Coordinates of C-alpha atoms and ligand atoms in Angstrom, one line a residue:
M24 CA -27.6 82.7 39.6
K25 CA -26.4 86.0 38.1
E26 CA -26.4 89.0 40.4
Y27 CA -28.2 91.9 38.6
F28 CA -27.6 94.7 41.1
A29 CA -24.1 93.7 41.9
N30 CA -23.0 97.1 43.4
I31 CA -26.0 97.2 45.7
P32 CA -25.8 95.6 49.2
K33 CA -28.7 94.5 51.3
I34 CA -30.0 97.9 52.5
P35 CA -29.6 98.2 56.3
Y36 CA -31.5 100.4 58.7
E37 CA -29.0 102.9 60.1
G38 CA -31.4 105.4 61.8
P39 CA -32.2 109.1 61.1
K40 CA -28.7 110.4 61.5
S41 CA -27.1 108.2 58.8
N42 CA -25.7 109.8 55.7
N43 CA -25.4 106.6 53.9
P44 CA -27.6 106.8 50.7
L45 CA -27.9 103.1 50.6
A46 CA -29.4 102.8 54.1
F47 CA -32.9 103.3 55.6
R48 CA -33.3 106.2 58.0
Y49 CA -36.8 105.4 59.2
Y50 CA -37.8 101.9 57.8
N51 CA -36.6 99.3 60.3
P52 CA -38.5 96.2 59.1
D53 CA -38.6 94.2 62.3
E54 CA -39.1 97.1 64.8
I55 CA -42.4 96.8 66.6
I56 CA -44.6 99.8 66.2
G57 CA -48.2 99.8 67.3
G58 CA -48.0 96.1 68.3
K59 CA -46.8 94.9 64.8
K60 CA -43.5 94.8 62.9
M61 CA -43.1 97.8 60.6
R62 CA -42.9 95.4 57.6
E63 CA -46.4 94.1 58.6
Q64 CA -47.8 97.6 59.2
L65 CA -46.6 98.8 55.8
K66 CA -46.7 95.7 53.7
F67 CA -44.5 97.2 50.9
A68 CA -44.9 95.8 47.4
L69 CA -42.8 96.2 44.2
S70 CA -44.7 97.1 41.1
Y71 CA -43.5 94.8 38.4
W72 CA -44.5 97.0 35.5
H73 CA -42.7 100.1 36.5
T74 CA -39.7 98.6 38.1
M75 CA -39.0 95.6 35.8
C76 CA -40.5 96.8 32.5
G77 CA -40.9 100.7 32.3
D78 CA -38.0 102.1 30.3
G79 CA -38.7 105.8 30.5
T80 CA -40.5 106.1 27.1
D81 CA -42.7 109.1 26.9
M82 CA -44.7 111.0 24.2
F83 CA -41.6 112.9 23.2
G84 CA -38.8 110.4 23.4
R85 CA -37.8 106.7 23.5
G86 CA -36.6 104.9 26.6
T87 CA -33.7 105.9 28.7
Q88 CA -33.6 102.9 30.9
D89 CA -32.4 99.5 29.8
K90 CA -34.7 96.8 31.3
T91 CA -33.4 93.9 29.2
F92 CA -31.1 92.8 32.0
G93 CA -28.4 91.8 29.5
E94 CA -30.6 89.4 27.4
T95 CA -31.9 89.6 23.8
D96 CA -34.3 86.6 23.4
P97 CA -37.8 87.7 24.6
M98 CA -38.3 84.8 27.1
A99 CA -34.8 85.2 28.4
I100 CA -35.4 88.9 29.0
Y101 CA -38.5 88.0 31.0
K102 CA -36.7 85.3 33.0
A103 CA -34.0 87.8 33.8
K104 CA -36.6 90.4 34.9
A105 CA -38.1 87.9 37.3
E106 CA -34.7 87.0 38.8
A107 CA -33.8 90.7 39.1
A108 CA -37.1 91.5 40.7
F109 CA -36.6 89.0 43.5
E110 CA -33.0 90.1 44.0
L111 CA -34.2 93.7 44.3
M112 CA -37.0 92.8 46.8
D113 CA -34.5 90.8 48.9
K114 CA -32.0 93.7 49.0
L115 CA -34.7 96.2 49.8
S116 CA -36.6 94.1 52.3
V117 CA -39.8 94.5 50.2
D118 CA -41.9 91.5 51.0
Y119 CA -44.6 91.7 48.3
F120 CA -45.0 92.3 44.6
C121 CA -47.8 93.1 42.2
F122 CA -48.1 92.3 38.5
H123 CA -50.1 92.5 35.3
D124 CA -50.2 89.3 33.1
R125 CA -48.3 91.1 30.4
D126 CA -45.5 92.3 32.7
I127 CA -44.3 88.8 33.5
A128 CA -44.3 87.2 30.0
P129 CA -44.2 88.6 26.5
E130 CA -47.6 88.5 24.7
G131 CA -47.7 85.7 22.1
E132 CA -49.4 85.7 18.6
T133 CA -52.4 83.9 20.1
L134 CA -54.1 83.7 23.5
A135 CA -52.9 80.1 23.7
E136 CA -49.3 81.1 23.1
S137 CA -49.5 83.9 25.6
N138 CA -50.9 81.5 28.2
E139 CA -48.2 78.9 27.6
R140 CA -45.6 81.6 28.2
L141 CA -47.4 82.7 31.4
D142 CA -47.4 79.2 32.7
E143 CA -43.7 78.9 32.1
M144 CA -43.0 82.2 33.9
C145 CA -45.4 81.3 36.7
G146 CA -43.3 78.2 37.4
L147 CA -40.1 80.3 37.7
I148 CA -41.8 83.0 39.8
R149 CA -43.1 80.4 42.2
E150 CA -39.6 79.0 42.6
L151 CA -38.2 82.5 43.3
Q152 CA -41.0 83.2 45.8
K153 CA -40.0 80.1 47.7
K154 CA -36.3 80.9 47.5
Y155 CA -36.7 84.5 48.7
D156 CA -39.8 84.1 50.8
K157 CA -41.8 86.7 48.9
K158 CA -45.6 87.0 48.6
L159 CA -47.9 88.2 45.9
L160 CA -50.0 91.2 47.0
W161 CA -52.2 91.2 44.0
G162 CA -52.4 90.3 40.3
T163 CA -54.2 91.9 37.4
A164 CA -54.7 91.6 33.7
N165 CA -53.5 94.3 31.3
C166 CA -56.6 94.9 29.2
F167 CA -55.6 98.3 27.9
N168 CA -52.3 98.0 26.0
N169 CA -53.3 95.9 23.0
P170 CA -55.0 97.8 20.2
R171 CA -58.1 95.5 20.5
Y172 CA -58.8 97.4 23.7
M173 CA -58.8 100.8 22.1
H174 CA -62.5 101.3 23.1
G175 CA -62.3 99.5 26.4
A176 CA -62.4 95.9 27.5
G177 CA -65.3 95.2 29.9
T178 CA -67.0 98.3 28.5
A179 CA -66.1 97.7 24.9
P180 CA -68.9 98.2 22.3
S181 CA -67.8 94.8 20.7
A182 CA -68.9 91.6 22.5
D183 CA -65.9 89.8 21.1
V184 CA -63.5 92.2 22.8
F185 CA -65.4 91.7 26.1
A186 CA -65.0 87.9 25.6
F187 CA -61.2 88.3 25.0
A188 CA -60.9 90.4 28.1
A189 CA -62.8 87.8 30.1
A190 CA -60.5 85.0 28.8
Q191 CA -57.4 87.1 29.8
I192 CA -58.8 87.8 33.3
K193 CA -59.5 84.0 33.7
K194 CA -55.9 83.3 33.2
A195 CA -54.7 86.2 35.4
L196 CA -56.9 84.9 38.2
E197 CA -55.4 81.4 37.8
L198 CA -51.9 82.9 38.0
T199 CA -52.9 85.0 41.1
V200 CA -54.1 81.9 42.9
A201 CA -51.1 79.9 41.8
M202 CA -48.8 82.5 43.3
G203 CA -50.8 82.6 46.6
G204 CA -52.1 86.2 46.0
K205 CA -54.7 87.6 48.4
G206 CA -55.8 90.4 46.1
Y207 CA -56.9 90.9 42.5
V208 CA -57.2 94.4 41.0
F209 CA -59.4 95.9 38.4
W210 CA -58.1 99.2 37.2
G211 CA -60.3 100.5 34.4
G212 CA -57.6 100.9 31.8
R213 CA -59.8 102.2 29.0
E214 CA -63.1 101.7 30.7
G215 CA -64.6 105.1 30.0
Y216 CA -65.3 107.2 27.0
E217 CA -63.8 109.8 24.7
T218 CA -67.2 111.2 23.6
L219 CA -70.8 110.6 24.6
L220 CA -71.8 111.0 20.9
N221 CA -70.7 107.3 20.3
T222 CA -71.3 105.9 23.8
D223 CA -74.1 103.8 25.4
M224 CA -73.2 104.5 29.0
G225 CA -75.9 102.3 30.6
L226 CA -75.0 99.2 28.6
E227 CA -71.2 99.7 29.2
L228 CA -71.6 100.0 32.9
D229 CA -73.9 97.0 33.2
N230 CA -71.5 95.0 31.1
M231 CA -68.6 96.0 33.4
A232 CA -70.7 94.6 36.3
R233 CA -71.3 91.4 34.4
L234 CA -67.6 90.9 33.9
L235 CA -66.8 91.5 37.5
K236 CA -69.5 89.0 38.6
M237 CA -68.0 86.4 36.2
A238 CA -64.6 87.1 37.7
V239 CA -65.8 86.6 41.3
K240 CA -67.7 83.4 40.4
Y241 CA -64.7 81.9 38.7
A242 CA -62.1 83.0 41.2
R243 CA -64.1 81.6 44.2
S244 CA -64.5 78.3 42.3
I245 CA -60.7 77.9 42.0
G246 CA -60.1 78.7 45.6
F247 CA -59.4 82.5 45.6
D248 CA -60.3 83.7 49.1
G249 CA -58.7 87.1 48.9
D250 CA -60.2 90.5 48.1
F251 CA -61.1 92.0 44.7
Y252 CA -60.2 95.7 44.4
I253 CA -61.3 98.4 42.0
E254 CA -58.7 101.1 41.6
P255 CA -60.5 104.5 41.0
K256 CA -59.1 107.0 38.5
P257 CA -61.0 109.9 37.0
K258 CA -59.3 110.2 33.6
E259 CA -56.3 109.1 31.6
P260 CA -56.1 107.3 29.2
T261 CA -59.7 108.1 28.4
K262 CA -61.2 111.6 28.9
H263 CA -63.6 110.1 31.4
Q264 CA -62.9 106.9 33.3
Y265 CA -66.0 105.3 34.8
D266 CA -64.2 104.4 38.1
F267 CA -63.9 108.1 38.7
D268 CA -63.2 108.2 42.5
S269 CA -63.9 106.2 45.7
A270 CA -67.5 107.5 46.0
T271 CA -68.4 106.7 42.4
V272 CA -67.0 103.2 42.6
I273 CA -68.7 102.4 46.0
S274 CA -72.0 103.3 44.6
F275 CA -71.4 101.2 41.5
L276 CA -70.4 98.2 43.6
R277 CA -73.5 98.6 45.8
K278 CA -75.8 99.0 42.9
H279 CA -74.6 95.7 41.4
G280 CA -74.4 93.7 44.6
L281 CA -70.6 93.5 44.4
D282 CA -69.9 95.1 47.7
K283 CA -69.3 91.8 49.6
D284 CA -66.4 90.8 47.3
F285 CA -64.8 94.2 46.4
K286 CA -62.9 96.8 48.2
L287 CA -60.9 99.8 46.9
N288 CA -57.3 100.1 45.9
V289 CA -56.7 103.8 46.4
E290 CA -53.9 105.5 44.5
A291 CA -52.5 108.8 45.6
N292 CA -52.0 110.3 42.2
H293 CA -55.4 109.2 41.0
A294 CA -57.0 111.0 44.0
T295 CA -55.4 114.3 43.1
L296 CA -56.4 113.9 39.4
A297 CA -60.0 113.6 40.7
G298 CA -59.6 116.9 42.5
H299 CA -59.4 115.2 45.9
T300 CA -56.7 114.7 48.4
F301 CA -55.2 111.3 48.9
Q302 CA -56.5 111.4 52.5
H303 CA -60.0 112.2 51.2
E304 CA -60.2 109.1 49.0
L305 CA -58.9 107.0 51.9
R306 CA -61.4 108.6 54.3
V307 CA -64.3 107.8 52.0
A308 CA -63.2 104.2 51.6
R309 CA -62.7 103.7 55.3
T310 CA -65.9 105.5 56.3
E311 CA -67.9 103.3 53.9
G312 CA -66.2 100.0 54.8
F313 CA -64.3 99.7 51.5
F314 CA -60.7 100.3 52.6
G315 CA -58.6 97.6 51.0
S316 CA -55.2 98.4 49.5
I317 CA -53.0 101.4 48.4
D318 CA -51.0 102.3 45.3
A319 CA -48.4 104.5 46.8
N320 CA -47.0 107.3 44.7
Q321 CA -47.4 111.1 44.3
G322 CA -48.3 113.5 41.5
D323 CA -47.0 116.9 40.7
M324 CA -49.1 119.9 41.7
L325 CA -48.3 121.6 38.3
I326 CA -48.8 118.7 36.0
G327 CA -52.3 117.5 35.1
W328 CA -51.6 113.8 34.5
D329 CA -50.5 110.7 36.3
T330 CA -46.8 111.2 36.9
D331 CA -46.5 108.2 39.2
Q332 CA -43.6 109.7 41.2
F333 CA -42.1 107.9 44.2
P334 CA -43.8 109.4 47.3
T335 CA -41.6 111.7 49.4
N336 CA -44.1 114.1 50.7
V337 CA -44.3 113.2 54.4
Y338 CA -47.5 115.2 55.1
E339 CA -49.2 112.9 52.6
T340 CA -47.7 109.7 53.9
A341 CA -48.4 110.6 57.5
L342 CA -52.1 111.4 56.8
C343 CA -52.3 108.3 54.7
M344 CA -51.0 106.1 57.5
Y345 CA -53.3 107.8 60.0
E346 CA -56.2 106.6 57.8
V347 CA -54.7 103.1 57.5
I348 CA -54.4 102.8 61.3
K349 CA -57.9 104.1 61.9
A350 CA -59.2 101.6 59.3
G351 CA -57.6 98.9 61.5
G352 CA -54.5 98.4 59.4
F353 CA -54.1 96.3 56.3
T354 CA -55.6 92.8 56.1
N355 CA -55.2 91.5 52.5
G356 CA -54.0 94.8 51.2
G357 CA -50.7 96.7 51.4
L358 CA -48.7 99.6 50.0
N359 CA -47.7 99.0 46.3
F360 CA -45.3 101.4 44.9
D361 CA -47.1 102.2 41.7
A362 CA -44.2 104.6 41.0
K363 CA -41.4 105.0 38.5
T364 CA -38.1 106.8 38.6
R365 CA -38.0 110.0 36.5
R366 CA -36.9 109.6 32.9
G367 CA -33.7 111.3 33.7
S368 CA -33.0 109.0 36.7
Y369 CA -32.0 106.3 34.4
T370 CA -29.4 104.1 36.2
P371 CA -30.1 100.9 38.2
E372 CA -29.0 102.7 41.4
D373 CA -31.8 105.2 40.8
I374 CA -34.3 102.4 41.3
V375 CA -32.8 101.6 44.6
Y376 CA -32.6 105.2 45.8
S377 CA -36.3 105.7 44.7
Y378 CA -37.5 102.7 46.7
I379 CA -35.5 103.8 49.7
A380 CA -37.0 107.3 49.5
G381 CA -40.5 106.0 49.2
M382 CA -40.2 103.4 51.9
D383 CA -38.5 105.8 54.3
A384 CA -41.3 108.4 53.6
F385 CA -44.0 105.9 54.5
A386 CA -42.0 104.6 57.5
L387 CA -41.7 108.1 58.7
G388 CA -45.4 108.6 57.9
L389 CA -46.3 105.6 60.1
R390 CA -44.2 106.9 63.0
I391 CA -45.9 110.3 62.8
A392 CA -49.4 108.8 62.5
M393 CA -48.7 106.7 65.6
K394 CA -47.6 109.9 67.4
M395 CA -50.7 111.8 66.3
I396 CA -52.9 109.0 67.8
E397 CA -50.8 108.7 71.0
D398 CA -50.7 112.5 71.4
G399 CA -54.5 112.5 71.1
R400 CA -55.1 116.2 70.8
I401 CA -56.5 116.0 67.2
D402 CA -58.7 113.0 67.9
S403 CA -60.1 114.5 71.2
F404 CA -60.7 117.8 69.4
V405 CA -62.9 116.0 66.9
A406 CA -64.7 114.0 69.6
D407 CA -65.5 117.2 71.5
R408 CA -66.7 118.9 68.3
Y409 CA -69.4 116.3 68.0
A410 CA -70.2 116.0 71.7
S411 CA -73.7 117.4 71.2
W412 CA -74.7 114.1 69.5
K413 CA -73.9 112.1 72.7
T414 CA -76.7 113.5 74.9
G415 CA -80.0 115.5 74.8
I416 CA -81.5 116.3 71.4
G417 CA -78.5 114.9 69.5
A418 CA -78.8 111.5 71.2
D419 CA -82.6 111.6 70.5
I420 CA -82.0 112.3 66.8
I421 CA -79.5 109.4 66.5
A422 CA -81.9 107.1 68.4
G423 CA -84.6 107.9 65.9
N424 CA -86.7 109.6 68.6
A425 CA -87.0 113.0 66.8
D426 CA -89.0 114.3 63.9
L427 CA -89.5 117.7 62.3
E428 CA -92.3 118.6 64.6
S429 CA -90.4 117.7 67.8
L430 CA -87.3 119.6 66.5
E431 CA -89.4 122.7 65.7
K432 CA -90.8 122.5 69.2
Y433 CA -87.3 122.2 70.7
V434 CA -86.0 125.2 68.8
L435 CA -89.1 127.4 69.5
E436 CA -88.4 126.7 73.2
K437 CA -84.7 127.1 73.0
G438 CA -84.4 130.2 70.9
D439 CA -81.3 130.9 68.7
V440 CA -78.6 128.2 68.6
I441 CA -75.6 130.4 67.7
D442 CA -74.1 129.8 71.2
S443 CA -73.6 126.1 70.5
V444 CA -71.6 126.8 67.3
T445 CA -67.9 126.4 68.2
S446 CA -64.7 127.4 66.2
G447 CA -63.4 124.8 63.7
R448 CA -59.8 125.7 64.8
Q449 CA -58.2 124.7 61.6
E450 CA -54.9 126.6 62.0
Y451 CA -54.6 125.5 65.6
L452 CA -54.9 121.8 64.5
E453 CA -52.5 122.3 61.6
N454 CA -50.0 123.7 64.0
I455 CA -50.5 120.7 66.3
L456 CA -49.7 118.5 63.3
N457 CA -46.5 120.4 62.6
S458 CA -45.5 120.2 66.2
I459 CA -45.9 116.4 66.2
M460 CA -44.1 116.1 62.9
F461 CA -41.2 118.4 63.7
S462 CA -40.7 118.1 67.4
L463 CA -36.9 118.4 67.5
Ligands
LIG18 C1 -52.6 103.2 36.0 C2 -52.4 102.3 37.2 C3 -52.3 100.9 37.0 C4 -52.9 100.0 38.0 C5 -52.9 98.5 37.7 O1 -52.8 104.5 36.3 O2 -52.4 102.8 38.3 O3 -50.9 100.6 37.0 O4 -52.4 100.2 39.3 O5 -53.4 98.3 36.4
LIG19 CO1 -52.1 102.1 40.2

């Protein structure tokens, strides 16, 4: 088989002192950390759309990156993409991948033709999975690119468009099961609105729930035993996306009885677009029992859209991995690099440098998060801060043994409570974090 990244070796782990740009400094896949191999703690995945398809096209200019892999015929291009994807995963020690239906095969003139092409590509991908021992983290359907989805898919005003999306999702579920995937993602591509003047919000949201229920029913009937995920995002492409943030999505899932089958796929750049930190979105998901999977990337503080940069901010990755460990680690989920090289980083080597940067940033984040927990100062500070809930009046409130009358009586007897208000010690804690991160 052709080698697509001929000048790239299998990337070794060389440790923090290495100057080799084609080596990992922090990601040592088989090293045991916290009782598990790093590759199992991190469960890195390649995003098929950015890495194999995205060519750098933006609003102001055409592509800068050739993703045809030396082929011209459409199916030959997609076969080469698949072979190149698995070669890359092998060289990078990335064990998983994620795809949309339209990433792995060119869309045909009809649904039937698209599905035939998908079947052919699915056969090839399954062979490559066996050859390289790679797993599918999750699959999904691209129900946002084709013009028929201009007003949404599951939330489209047209029932025919809803039906088309349902048919596409049926096939994407079959592909996910065939490739052994343990996850299926719904990212609300254009499930939102541009103006309320033309929008029946109630019907659109109920229809979305109808579609998700149909997906669960069908997937379970064909043997899918993994998790469904909704991936929150507040805006882009629409002015308002219904799956705004973790809290909004959780309340939608609970309202429609979808909470048993669905968890969240939290994306860093989507969190910041919603005006939250990445850690906040993960904390909401974990606290509510919806932590599932992660789309790893980062945005730009000065840019108001989804830039999908490879994550290199170690504060973010450390606090992310802290939440992951506190959530009990990944089960069916993992860390999918929903990230692309900058338009100007256009060579094949840039793809490799970008993955190394992102993987090392998360590996370092994992090491720091473990140290935060072993160090214990931050966790014990938090435990002490809430100590008043363990005994006395706090324990009574939690046990349901208090009411407004008893609490009034308590306070009338006690007098002012200002003496039980302690400092939040934010700067002290931030300095502890720095000392853990940068202990030289
Ligand atoms: C778009 C986005 C998607 C989803 C999958 O912002 O994040 O790529 O991850 O559809
Ligand atoms: Co994403």
